Short mmCIF file of C-alpha atoms in Angstrom, two decimals:
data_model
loop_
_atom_site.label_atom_id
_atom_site.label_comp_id
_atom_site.label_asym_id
_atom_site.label_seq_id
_atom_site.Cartn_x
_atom_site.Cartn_y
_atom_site.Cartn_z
CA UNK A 52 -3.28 -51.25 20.85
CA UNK A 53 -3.45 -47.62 21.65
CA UNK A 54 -7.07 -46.03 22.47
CA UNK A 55 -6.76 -43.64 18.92
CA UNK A 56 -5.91 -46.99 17.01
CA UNK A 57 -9.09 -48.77 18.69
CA UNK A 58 -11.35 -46.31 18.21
CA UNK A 59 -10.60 -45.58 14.60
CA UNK A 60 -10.90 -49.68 14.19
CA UNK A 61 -14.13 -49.02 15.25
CA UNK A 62 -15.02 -46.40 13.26
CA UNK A 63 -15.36 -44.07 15.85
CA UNK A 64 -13.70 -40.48 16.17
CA UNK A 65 -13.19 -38.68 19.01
CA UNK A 66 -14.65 -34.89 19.07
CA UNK A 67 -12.88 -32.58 20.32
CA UNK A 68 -13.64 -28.75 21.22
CA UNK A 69 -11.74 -26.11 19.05
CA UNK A 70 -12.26 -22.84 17.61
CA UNK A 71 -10.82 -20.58 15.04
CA UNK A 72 -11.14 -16.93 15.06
CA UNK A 73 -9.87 -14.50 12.13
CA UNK A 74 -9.76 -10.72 12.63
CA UNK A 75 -12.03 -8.04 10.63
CA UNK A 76 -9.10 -7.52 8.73
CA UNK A 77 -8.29 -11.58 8.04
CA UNK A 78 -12.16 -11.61 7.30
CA UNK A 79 -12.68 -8.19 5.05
CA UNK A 80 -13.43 -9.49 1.55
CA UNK A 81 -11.01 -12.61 1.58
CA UNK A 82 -12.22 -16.05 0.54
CA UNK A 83 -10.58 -18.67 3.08
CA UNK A 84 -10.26 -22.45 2.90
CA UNK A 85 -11.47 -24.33 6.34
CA UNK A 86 -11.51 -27.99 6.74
CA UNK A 87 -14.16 -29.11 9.41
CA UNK A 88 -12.44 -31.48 12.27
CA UNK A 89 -12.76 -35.08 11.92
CA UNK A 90 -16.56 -36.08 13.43
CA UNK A 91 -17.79 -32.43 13.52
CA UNK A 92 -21.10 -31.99 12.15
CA UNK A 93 -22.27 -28.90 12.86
CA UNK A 94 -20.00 -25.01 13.34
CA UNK A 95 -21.28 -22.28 15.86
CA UNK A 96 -20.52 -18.99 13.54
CA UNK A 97 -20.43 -15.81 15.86
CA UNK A 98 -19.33 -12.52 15.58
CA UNK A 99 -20.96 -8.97 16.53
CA UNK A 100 -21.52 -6.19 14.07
CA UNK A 101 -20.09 -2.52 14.48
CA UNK A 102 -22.66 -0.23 15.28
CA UNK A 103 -23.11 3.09 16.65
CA UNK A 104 -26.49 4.40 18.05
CA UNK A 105 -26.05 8.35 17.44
CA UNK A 106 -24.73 8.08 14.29
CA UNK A 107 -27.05 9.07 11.48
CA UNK A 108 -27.87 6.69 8.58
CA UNK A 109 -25.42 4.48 9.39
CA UNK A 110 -25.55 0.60 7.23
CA UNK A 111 -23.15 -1.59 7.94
CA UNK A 112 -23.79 -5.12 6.83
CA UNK A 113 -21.44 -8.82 6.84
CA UNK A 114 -21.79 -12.16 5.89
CA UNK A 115 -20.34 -15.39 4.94
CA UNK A 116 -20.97 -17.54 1.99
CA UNK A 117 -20.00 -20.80 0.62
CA UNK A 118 -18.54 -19.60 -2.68
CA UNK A 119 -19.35 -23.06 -4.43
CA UNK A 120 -22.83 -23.07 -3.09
CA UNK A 121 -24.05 -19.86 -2.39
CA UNK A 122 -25.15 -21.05 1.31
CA UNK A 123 -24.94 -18.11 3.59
CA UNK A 124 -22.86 -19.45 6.64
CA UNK A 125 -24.27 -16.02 8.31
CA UNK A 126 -25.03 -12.38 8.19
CA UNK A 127 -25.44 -9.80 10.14
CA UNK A 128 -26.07 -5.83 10.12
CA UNK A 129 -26.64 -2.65 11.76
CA UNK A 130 -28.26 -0.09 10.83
CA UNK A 131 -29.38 3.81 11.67
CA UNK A 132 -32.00 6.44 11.13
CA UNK A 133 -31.35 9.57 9.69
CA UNK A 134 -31.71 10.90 13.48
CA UNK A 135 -29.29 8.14 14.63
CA UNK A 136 -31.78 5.83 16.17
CA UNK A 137 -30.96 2.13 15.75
CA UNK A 138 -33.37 0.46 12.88
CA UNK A 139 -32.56 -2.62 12.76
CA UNK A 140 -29.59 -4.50 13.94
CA UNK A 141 -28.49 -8.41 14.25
CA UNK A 142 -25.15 -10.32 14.84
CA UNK A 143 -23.93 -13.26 12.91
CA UNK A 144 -24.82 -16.58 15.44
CA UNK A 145 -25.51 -19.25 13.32
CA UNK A 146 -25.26 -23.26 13.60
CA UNK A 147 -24.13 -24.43 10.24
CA UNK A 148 -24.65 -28.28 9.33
CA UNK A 149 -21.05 -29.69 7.54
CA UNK A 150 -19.37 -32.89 6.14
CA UNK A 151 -17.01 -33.59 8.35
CA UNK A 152 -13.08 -33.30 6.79
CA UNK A 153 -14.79 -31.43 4.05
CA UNK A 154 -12.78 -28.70 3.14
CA UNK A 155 -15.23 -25.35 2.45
CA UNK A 156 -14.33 -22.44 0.38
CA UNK A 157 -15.75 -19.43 2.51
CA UNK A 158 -16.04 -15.23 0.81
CA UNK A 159 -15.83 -13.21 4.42
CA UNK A 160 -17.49 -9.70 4.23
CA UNK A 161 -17.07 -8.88 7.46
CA UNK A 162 -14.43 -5.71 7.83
CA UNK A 163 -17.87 -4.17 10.07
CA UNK A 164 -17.14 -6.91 12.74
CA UNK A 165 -15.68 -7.70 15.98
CA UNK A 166 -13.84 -10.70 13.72
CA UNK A 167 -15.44 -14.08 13.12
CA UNK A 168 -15.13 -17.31 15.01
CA UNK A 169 -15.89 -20.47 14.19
CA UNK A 170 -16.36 -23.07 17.65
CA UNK A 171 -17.23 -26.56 17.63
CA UNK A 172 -17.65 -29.91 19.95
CA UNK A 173 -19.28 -32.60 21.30
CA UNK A 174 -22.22 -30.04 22.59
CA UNK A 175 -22.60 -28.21 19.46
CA UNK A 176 -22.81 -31.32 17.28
CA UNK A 177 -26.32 -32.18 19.23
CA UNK A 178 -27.67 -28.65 17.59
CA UNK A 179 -30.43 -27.86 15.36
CA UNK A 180 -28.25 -26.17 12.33
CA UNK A 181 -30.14 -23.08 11.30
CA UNK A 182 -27.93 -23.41 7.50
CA UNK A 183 -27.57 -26.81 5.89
CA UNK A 184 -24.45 -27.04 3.57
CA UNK A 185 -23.45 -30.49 3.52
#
């Protein structure tokens, strides 16, 4: 009996590492299906918001959001003083608890990004999730 075949007898799943990364454009107001791995429990959400110290009241703002549940996966924003001093600013890094195989429907408002990715593994499964959206 092959190792997969055992394991799954068991009721064990391996983990495996992955990631998934979708551009500012793939991400600017799109809603987007995405299944979680078999035995992932938790998704690392990253990606860094456009800002530009100098530039005068500049707001730029992005998040995710479950659309069935209204969880916010993450946000993040940037934003400027009429002189062009940074106010306040924050990238999305979030740990996100999931269902495993659960399929999510995701609204991306992130056209002021670098992109998003999503990452997951062994490692980030042993996180504290800062949003709970099981």
């Amino acid at each position: 009996m092959g190792l997969n075949r055992m394991m799954m007898k068991n009721g064990e799943v391996k983990v495996e590492d992955g990631s998934k990364y979708w551009t500012w454009n793939d991400a600017n107001n799109k809603t987007i299906s995405f299944t979680v791995p078999p035995g992932i429990k938790r998704i690392k959400v990253t990606s860094s918001i456009d800002g530009g110290e100098g530039d005068p009241d500049l707001s730029n703002y992005a998040n995710i959001k479950n659309t069935s549940t209204n969880k916010v996966w993450g946000e993040g924003w940037f934003y400027t003083t009429s002189e062009g001093e940074v106010d306040d600013a924050a990238d999305i890094d979030s740990i996100v608890g999931v269902t495993p195989n659960k399929t999510y429907r995701l609204l991306f408002n992130c056209y002021y990004t670098s992109g998003v990715t999503f990452s997951w593994g062994k490692a980030i499964n042993d996180m504290k999730p800062t949003v709970e959206d099981y």
